[in-house]
XYZ file of C-alpha atoms in Angstrom:
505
model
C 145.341 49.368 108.910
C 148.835 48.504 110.277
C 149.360 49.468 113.871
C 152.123 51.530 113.399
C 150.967 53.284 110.632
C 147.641 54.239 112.693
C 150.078 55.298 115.377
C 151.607 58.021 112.603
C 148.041 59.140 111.237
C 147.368 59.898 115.379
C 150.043 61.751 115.866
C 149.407 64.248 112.926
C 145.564 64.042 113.164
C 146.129 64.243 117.054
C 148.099 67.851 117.243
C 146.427 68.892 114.319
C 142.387 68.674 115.605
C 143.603 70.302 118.868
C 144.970 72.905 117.319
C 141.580 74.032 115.825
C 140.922 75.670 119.341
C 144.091 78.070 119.285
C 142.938 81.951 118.837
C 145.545 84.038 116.956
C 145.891 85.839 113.783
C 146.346 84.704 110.287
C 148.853 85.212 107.535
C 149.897 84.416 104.472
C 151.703 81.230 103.567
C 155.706 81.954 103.672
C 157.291 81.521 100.170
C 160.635 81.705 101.316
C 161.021 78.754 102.792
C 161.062 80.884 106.564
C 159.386 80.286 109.868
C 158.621 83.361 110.371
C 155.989 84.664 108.264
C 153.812 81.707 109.560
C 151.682 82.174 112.578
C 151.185 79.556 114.980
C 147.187 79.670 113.573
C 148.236 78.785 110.634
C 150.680 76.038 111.644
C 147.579 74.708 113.322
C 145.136 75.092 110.383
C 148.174 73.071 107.953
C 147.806 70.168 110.520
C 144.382 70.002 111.379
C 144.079 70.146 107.369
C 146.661 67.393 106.567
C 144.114 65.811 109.679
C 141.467 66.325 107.470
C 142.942 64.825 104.629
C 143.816 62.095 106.314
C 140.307 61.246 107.700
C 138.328 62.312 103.954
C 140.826 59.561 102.515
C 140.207 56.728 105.029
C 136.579 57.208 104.589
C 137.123 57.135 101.053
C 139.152 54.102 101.447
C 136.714 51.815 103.207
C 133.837 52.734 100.927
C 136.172 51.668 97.855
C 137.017 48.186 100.487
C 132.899 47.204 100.890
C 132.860 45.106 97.518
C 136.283 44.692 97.205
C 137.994 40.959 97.335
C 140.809 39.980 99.421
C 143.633 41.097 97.043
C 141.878 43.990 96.008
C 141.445 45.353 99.570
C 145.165 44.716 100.432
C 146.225 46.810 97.227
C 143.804 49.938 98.515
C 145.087 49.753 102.058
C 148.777 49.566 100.778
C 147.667 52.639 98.685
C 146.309 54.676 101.264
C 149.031 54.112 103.729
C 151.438 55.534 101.129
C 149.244 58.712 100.570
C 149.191 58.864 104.015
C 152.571 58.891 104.766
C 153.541 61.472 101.934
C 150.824 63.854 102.834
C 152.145 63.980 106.223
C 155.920 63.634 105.837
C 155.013 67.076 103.318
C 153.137 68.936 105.562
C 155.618 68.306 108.575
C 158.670 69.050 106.271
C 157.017 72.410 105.570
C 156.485 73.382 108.749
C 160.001 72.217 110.412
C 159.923 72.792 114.356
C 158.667 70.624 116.539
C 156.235 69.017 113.627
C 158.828 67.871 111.887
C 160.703 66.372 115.136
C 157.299 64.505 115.789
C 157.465 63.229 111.993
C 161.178 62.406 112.359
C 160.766 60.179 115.427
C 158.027 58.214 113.947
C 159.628 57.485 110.687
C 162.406 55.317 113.067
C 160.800 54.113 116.082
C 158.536 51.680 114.026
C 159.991 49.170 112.131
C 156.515 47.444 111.870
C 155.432 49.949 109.087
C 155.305 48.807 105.690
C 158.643 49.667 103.233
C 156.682 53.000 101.042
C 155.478 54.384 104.115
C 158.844 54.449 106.086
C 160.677 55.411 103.194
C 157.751 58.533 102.533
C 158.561 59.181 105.756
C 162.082 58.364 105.951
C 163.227 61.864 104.204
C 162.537 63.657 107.272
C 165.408 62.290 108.548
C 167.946 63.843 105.938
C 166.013 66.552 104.131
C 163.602 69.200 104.376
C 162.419 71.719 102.139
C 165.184 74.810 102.708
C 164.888 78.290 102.805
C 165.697 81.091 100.561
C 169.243 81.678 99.793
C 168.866 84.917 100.591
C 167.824 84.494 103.809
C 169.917 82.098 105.057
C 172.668 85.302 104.083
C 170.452 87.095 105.780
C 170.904 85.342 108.915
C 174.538 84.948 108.783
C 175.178 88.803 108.763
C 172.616 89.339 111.221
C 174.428 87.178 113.154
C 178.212 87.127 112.611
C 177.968 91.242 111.335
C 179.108 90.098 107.184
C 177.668 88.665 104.930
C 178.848 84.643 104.151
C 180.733 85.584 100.955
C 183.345 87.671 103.353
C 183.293 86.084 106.643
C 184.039 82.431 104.808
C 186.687 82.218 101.804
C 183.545 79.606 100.071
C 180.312 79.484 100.515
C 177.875 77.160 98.975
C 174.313 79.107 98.940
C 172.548 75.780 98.673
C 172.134 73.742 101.619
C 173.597 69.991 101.586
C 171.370 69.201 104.764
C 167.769 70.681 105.600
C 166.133 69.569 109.158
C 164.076 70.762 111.682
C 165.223 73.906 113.262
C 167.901 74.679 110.805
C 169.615 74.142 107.465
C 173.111 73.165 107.100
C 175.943 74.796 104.459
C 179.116 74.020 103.299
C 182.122 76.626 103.846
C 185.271 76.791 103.608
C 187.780 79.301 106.278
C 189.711 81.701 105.351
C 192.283 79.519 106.810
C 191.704 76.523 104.579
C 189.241 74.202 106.855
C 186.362 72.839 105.390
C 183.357 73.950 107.668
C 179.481 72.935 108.222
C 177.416 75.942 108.865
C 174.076 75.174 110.467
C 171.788 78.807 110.048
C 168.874 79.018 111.786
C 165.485 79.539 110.112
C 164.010 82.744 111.279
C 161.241 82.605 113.399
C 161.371 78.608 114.005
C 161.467 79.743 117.763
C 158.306 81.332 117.920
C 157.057 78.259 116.008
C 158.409 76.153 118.331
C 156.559 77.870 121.256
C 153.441 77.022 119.589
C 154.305 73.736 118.704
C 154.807 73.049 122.244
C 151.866 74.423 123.317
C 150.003 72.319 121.212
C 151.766 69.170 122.313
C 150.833 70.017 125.801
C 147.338 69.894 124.887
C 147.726 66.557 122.804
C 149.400 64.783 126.077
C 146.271 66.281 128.301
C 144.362 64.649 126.140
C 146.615 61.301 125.858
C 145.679 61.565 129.352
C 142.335 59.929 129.078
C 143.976 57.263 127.309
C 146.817 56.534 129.819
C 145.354 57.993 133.406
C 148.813 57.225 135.318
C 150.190 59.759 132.813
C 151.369 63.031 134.310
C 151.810 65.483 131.429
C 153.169 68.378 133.081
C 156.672 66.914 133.828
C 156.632 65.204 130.713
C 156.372 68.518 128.430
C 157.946 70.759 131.059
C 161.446 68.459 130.238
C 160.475 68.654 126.712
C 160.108 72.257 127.002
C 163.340 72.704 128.455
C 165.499 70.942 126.281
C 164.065 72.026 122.709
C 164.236 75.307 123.834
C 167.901 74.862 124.478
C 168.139 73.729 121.257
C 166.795 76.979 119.486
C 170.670 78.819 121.217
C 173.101 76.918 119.418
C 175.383 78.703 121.544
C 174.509 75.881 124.121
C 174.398 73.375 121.142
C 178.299 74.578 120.766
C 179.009 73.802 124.494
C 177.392 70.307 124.184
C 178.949 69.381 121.448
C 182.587 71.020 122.946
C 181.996 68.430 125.430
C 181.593 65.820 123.586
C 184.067 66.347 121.145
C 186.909 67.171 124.168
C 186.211 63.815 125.842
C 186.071 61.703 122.553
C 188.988 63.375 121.407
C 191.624 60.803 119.440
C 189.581 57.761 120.217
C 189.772 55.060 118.169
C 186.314 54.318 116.624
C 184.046 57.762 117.943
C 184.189 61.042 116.538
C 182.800 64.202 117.506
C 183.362 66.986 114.716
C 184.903 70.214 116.512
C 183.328 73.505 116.897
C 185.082 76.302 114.703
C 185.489 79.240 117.733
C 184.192 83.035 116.480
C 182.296 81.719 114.060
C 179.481 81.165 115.728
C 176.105 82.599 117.863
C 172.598 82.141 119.189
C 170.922 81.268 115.283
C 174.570 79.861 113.784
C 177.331 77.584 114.526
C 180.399 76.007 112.476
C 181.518 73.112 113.052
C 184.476 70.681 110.958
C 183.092 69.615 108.163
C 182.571 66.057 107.905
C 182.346 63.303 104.960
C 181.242 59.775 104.795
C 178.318 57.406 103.625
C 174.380 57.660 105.517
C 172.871 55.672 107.732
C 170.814 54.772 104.321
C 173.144 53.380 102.754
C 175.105 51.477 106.000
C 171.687 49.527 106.245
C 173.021 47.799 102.686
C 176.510 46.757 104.064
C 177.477 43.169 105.023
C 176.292 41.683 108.075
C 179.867 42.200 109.981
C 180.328 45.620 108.940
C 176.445 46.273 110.722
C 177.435 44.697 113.555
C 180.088 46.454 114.064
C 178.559 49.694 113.794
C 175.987 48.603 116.200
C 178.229 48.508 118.614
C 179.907 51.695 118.105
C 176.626 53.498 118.721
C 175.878 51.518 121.467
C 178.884 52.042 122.907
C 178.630 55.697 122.138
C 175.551 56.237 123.688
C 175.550 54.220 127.047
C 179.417 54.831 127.584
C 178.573 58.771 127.279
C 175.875 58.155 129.997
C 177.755 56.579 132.167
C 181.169 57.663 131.846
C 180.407 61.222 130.822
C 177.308 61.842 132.620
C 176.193 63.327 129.765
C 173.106 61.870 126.725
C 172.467 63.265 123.090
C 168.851 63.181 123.243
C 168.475 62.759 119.477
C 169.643 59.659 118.134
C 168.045 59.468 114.233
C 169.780 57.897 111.711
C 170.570 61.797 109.912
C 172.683 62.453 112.881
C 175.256 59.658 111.732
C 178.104 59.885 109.364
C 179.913 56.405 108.165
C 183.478 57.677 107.489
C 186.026 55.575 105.535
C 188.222 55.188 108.195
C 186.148 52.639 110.410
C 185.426 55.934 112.630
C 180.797 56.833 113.227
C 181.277 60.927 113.390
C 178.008 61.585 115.521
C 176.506 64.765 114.916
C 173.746 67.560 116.455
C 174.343 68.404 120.447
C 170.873 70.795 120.765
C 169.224 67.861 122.586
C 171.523 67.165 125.120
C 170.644 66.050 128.984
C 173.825 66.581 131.498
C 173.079 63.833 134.748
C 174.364 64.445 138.070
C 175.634 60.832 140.077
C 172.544 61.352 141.989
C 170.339 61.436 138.711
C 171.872 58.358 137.405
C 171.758 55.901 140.542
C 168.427 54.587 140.022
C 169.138 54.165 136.313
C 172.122 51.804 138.045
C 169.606 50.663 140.647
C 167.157 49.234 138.094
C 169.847 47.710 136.032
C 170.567 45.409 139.228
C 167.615 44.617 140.509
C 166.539 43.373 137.037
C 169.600 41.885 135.554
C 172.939 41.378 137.734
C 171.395 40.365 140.871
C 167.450 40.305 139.530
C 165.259 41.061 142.624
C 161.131 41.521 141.499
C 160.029 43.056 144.340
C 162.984 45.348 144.675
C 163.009 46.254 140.749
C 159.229 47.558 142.032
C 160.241 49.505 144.921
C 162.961 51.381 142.409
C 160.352 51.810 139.796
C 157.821 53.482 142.052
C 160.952 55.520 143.987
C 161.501 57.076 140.581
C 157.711 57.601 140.020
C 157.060 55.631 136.783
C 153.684 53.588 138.901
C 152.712 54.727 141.971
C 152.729 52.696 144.922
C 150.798 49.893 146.044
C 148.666 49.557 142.773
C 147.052 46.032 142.119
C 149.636 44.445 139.979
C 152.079 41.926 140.815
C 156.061 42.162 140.830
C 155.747 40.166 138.041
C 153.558 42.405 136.115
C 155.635 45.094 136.740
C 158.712 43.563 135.871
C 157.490 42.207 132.858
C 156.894 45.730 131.657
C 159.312 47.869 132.747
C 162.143 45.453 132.669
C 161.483 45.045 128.651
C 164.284 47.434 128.337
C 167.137 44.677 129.779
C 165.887 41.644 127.893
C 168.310 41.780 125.710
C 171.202 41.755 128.434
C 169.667 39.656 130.656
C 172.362 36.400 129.672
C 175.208 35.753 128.074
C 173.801 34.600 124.520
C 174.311 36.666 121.214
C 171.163 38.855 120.243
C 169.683 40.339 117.214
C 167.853 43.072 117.313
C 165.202 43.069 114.681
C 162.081 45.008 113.353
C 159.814 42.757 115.721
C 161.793 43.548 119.107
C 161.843 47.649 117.689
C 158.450 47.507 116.999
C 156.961 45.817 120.751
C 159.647 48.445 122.629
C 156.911 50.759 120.740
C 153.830 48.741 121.486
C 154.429 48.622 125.013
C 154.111 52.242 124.884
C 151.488 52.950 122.435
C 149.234 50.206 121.734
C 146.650 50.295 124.356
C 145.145 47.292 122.979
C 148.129 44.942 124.032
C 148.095 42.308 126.626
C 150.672 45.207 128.919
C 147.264 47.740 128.303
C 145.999 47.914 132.348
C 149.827 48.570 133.488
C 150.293 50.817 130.592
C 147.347 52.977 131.605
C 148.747 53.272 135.542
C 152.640 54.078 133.845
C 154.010 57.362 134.459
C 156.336 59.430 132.740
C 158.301 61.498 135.036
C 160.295 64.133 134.007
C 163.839 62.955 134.690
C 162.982 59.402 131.833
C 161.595 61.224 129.227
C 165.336 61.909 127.084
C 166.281 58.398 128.657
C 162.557 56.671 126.774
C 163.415 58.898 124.022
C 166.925 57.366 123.700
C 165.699 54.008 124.441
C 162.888 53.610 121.603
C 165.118 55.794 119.048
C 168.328 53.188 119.904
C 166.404 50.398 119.370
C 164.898 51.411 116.342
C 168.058 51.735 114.998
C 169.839 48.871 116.219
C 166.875 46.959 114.879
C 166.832 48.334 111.098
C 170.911 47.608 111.488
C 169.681 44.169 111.977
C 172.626 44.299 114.865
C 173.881 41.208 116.715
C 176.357 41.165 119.499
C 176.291 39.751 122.910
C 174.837 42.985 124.442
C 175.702 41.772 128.248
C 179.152 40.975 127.617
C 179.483 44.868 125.957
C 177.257 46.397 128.724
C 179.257 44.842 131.608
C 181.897 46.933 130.595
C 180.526 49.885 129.451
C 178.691 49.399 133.308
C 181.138 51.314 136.291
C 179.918 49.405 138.396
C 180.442 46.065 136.993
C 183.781 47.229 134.897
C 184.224 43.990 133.602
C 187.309 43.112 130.871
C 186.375 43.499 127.283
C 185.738 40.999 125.210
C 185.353 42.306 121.664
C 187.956 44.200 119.305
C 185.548 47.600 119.589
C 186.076 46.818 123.561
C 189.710 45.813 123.737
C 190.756 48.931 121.360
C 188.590 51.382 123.889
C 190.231 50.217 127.032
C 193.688 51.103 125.345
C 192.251 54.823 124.828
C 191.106 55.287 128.139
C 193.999 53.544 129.383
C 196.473 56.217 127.099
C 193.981 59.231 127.992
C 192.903 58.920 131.769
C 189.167 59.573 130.277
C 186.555 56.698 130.318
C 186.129 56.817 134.481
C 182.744 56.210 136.109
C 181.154 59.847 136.705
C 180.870 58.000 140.325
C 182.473 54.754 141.353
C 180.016 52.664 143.027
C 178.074 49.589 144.188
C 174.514 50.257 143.462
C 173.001 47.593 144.861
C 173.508 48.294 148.666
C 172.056 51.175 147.967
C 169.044 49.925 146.415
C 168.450 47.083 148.928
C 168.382 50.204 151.959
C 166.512 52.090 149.966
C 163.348 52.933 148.497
């Protein structure tokens, strides 16, 4: 079976045979498309089913495979990773949450898995089954004291986007603005909670697989920021700050949040149109590129320059508009970095690509806690591993990044049976990486089903503080100009990392 798609059936199979031991009540399947009337037992028997499932059709599978031939065997195993992927992409759309986040991320980090099963899986990304009309009203006057037909001028009961902790509806003001209303599905937190519960028991158990591991951090940070993401009044603040310091540049957009029309299970937000992330894997090879960039650019320039990372970067949470402009969209998963957070971020990018330095990339990596000290591997193990991550920045040459360079970003984390396996075992976690990996693998995956090629070095050098170097590409010159015209762009801290580093650790 295909690595990657082994890596989906654990995941599912994982979360859902742990949660056999949870103890709570029962209750009838929800018909309304809510959160709600599900228990967190029941969430738990619906995985450890689709588990079941799973495991009753692989047996299956290789009992069909005993007299099969060559071809035949290939046409079973492409069947059964397709049923695979569709029973699980179901079950993890019904449940929304945290399931469905876990079913999201694996439908882009891979780009190893075959075409059916990505594309099965693939509608997580966009689309989820959606609640009740009703109940979305519901929520609204719950929430904003009306119901939708008199605190909007239009209101479209059915949703035009269904995801993981809400659905999305289009409105218009009573001032004439076209609006996005994200609602809440009631009782997703308490879902959540579970969920999370659950995946602290799956990463004590990935402990026996990775020893260095240290999953208390790990799900305490994961803890933290999904439950920010169940108050969209924070989501509102994130994405205020986003949209503030992006304001009137030339090729970002942040959609603004609509003020009073908004609380803890709702927000509005400017409504916003353009062509999917689907569909932008189609365009010409220029037009990719270019895009690329953009969401490179968006991404490392907010960490660096804004001190601030959206910690969900799937392709759903991009809209192509017709004016050259990405619109990025969805601040729940957002991680705010103080200069101190960020220096050995800075500190690793030296040591391993402007001035590299093996044995001082080491002493950063263990400073920040992802080996611990004095473990029998060499600098050159260690950089090997870790320093995967700058490869593609390490010269001056144009680089593509493609479904094989997506797919061992992955491997280096997953695949214990890979040549990185002793190293991988001793890696750590710690709390203040885990949005940062998260970024990382999602970016990646991205940039790799974009099929993107730029010279990455050239672009990071001046998306770097540190380095600030001129810009070299149209995306780059037309930035400069903005930050130039705004005053917005600085460093969160100007500074020489390196010093710093060599002292240090």
């Amino acid at each position: 079976m295909n690595r990657s798609v082994r890596l989906a059936v654990f995941a599912a199979a994982a979360v859902g045979t742990a949660a056999w031991w949870r103890r709570l009540s029962n209750v009838d399947d929800p018909k309304d498309g809510s959160v709600a009337a599900r228990s967190r037992t029941q969430r738990n028997l619906v995985l450890a089913g689709a588990a079941t499932k799973v495991g009753g059709a692989w047996a299956a599978d290789r009992a069909r495979r005993v007299f099969a031939d060559a071809e035949r065997r290939a046409e079973l195993d492409e069947a059964f990773q397709l049923r695979t992927a569709e029973q699980v992409a179901e079950t993890l759309g019904n449940l929304k949450g945290a399931m469905m986040k876990l079913g999201q991320m694996v439908s882009y980090l891979d780009q190893g898995m075959p075409e059916p099963v990505r594309d099965a899986l693939a509608q997580l990304q966009q689309d989820a089954p959606p609640m009740a009309p009703e109940l979305a009203a519901q929520v609204i006057t719950e929430e904003l004291g009306a119901p939708p037909a008199e605190v909007f001028a239009e209101w479209d009961p059915v949703p035009i986007a269904a995801a993981s902790i809400g659905q999305v509806h289009r409105a218009m003001t009573h001032d004439g603005r076209a609006v996005a209303v994200k609602v809440q599905y009631p009782g997703v937190d308490v879902a959540i909670e579970g969920d999370l519960d659950n995946a602290g028991m799956l990463f004590t158990t990935m402990k026996y697989m990775f020893p260095g591991l240290d999953p208390k951090p790990l799900v305490a940070e994961l803890r933290e920021r999904i439950t920010e993401e169940l108050d969209y009044r924070i989501e509102a603040d994130n994405q205020r700050l986003f949209a503030d310091y992006y304001r009137d540049h030339p090729f970002i957009h942040v959609p603004d949040v609509i003020d009073g029309l908004g609380s803890r299970r709702v927000i509005t937000t400017e409504l916003v149109a353009g062509a999917r992330f689907s569909e932008v894997t189609s365009w010409p090879v220029s037009e990719r590129d270019r895009v690329g960039e953009i969401i490179y650019r968006f991404v490392f320039g907010s960490l660096y320059r804004l001190g601030a990372f959206n910690g969900d970067p799937h392709p759903g949470n991009y809209i192509f508009g017709a004016d050259g402009r990405v619109s990025f969209l969805d601040y729940g998963l957002v991680k705010r970095f103080t200069p101190e957070e960020l220096l050995p971020f800075e500190q690793m990018i030296d040591a391993a690509v402007i001035n590299p330095d093996r044995a001082r990339f080491r002493r950063i990596v263990e400073g920040v806690g992802l080996i611990k000290p004095g473990l029998d591997f060499t600098d050159e193990q260690v950089e090997r591993y870790f320093g995967h991550f700058y490869e593609f920045v390490k010269d001056d040459e144009a680089r593509t990044f493609d479904a094989e360079y997506a797919s061992e970003m992955v491997a280096r984390f997953f695949d214990t049976s890979s040549e990185h396996a002793e190293i991988m075992k001793a890696a750590n976690v710690p709390q203040s990486m885990v949005i940062i990996q998260r970024i990382n693998l999602g970016l990646m995956a991205v940039l790799g089903e974009l099929g993107a090629t730029a010279r990455w070095r050239e672009i990071s050098e001046e998306i770097w503080p540190w380095v600030g170097a001129e810009p070299r590409t149209e995306l780059g010159r037309a930035e400069a100009e903005w930050r130039r015209r705004t005053g917005r762009g600085r460093a969160v801290v100007e500074r020489d990392p390196s010093p710093v580093t060599a002292s240090g650790s």
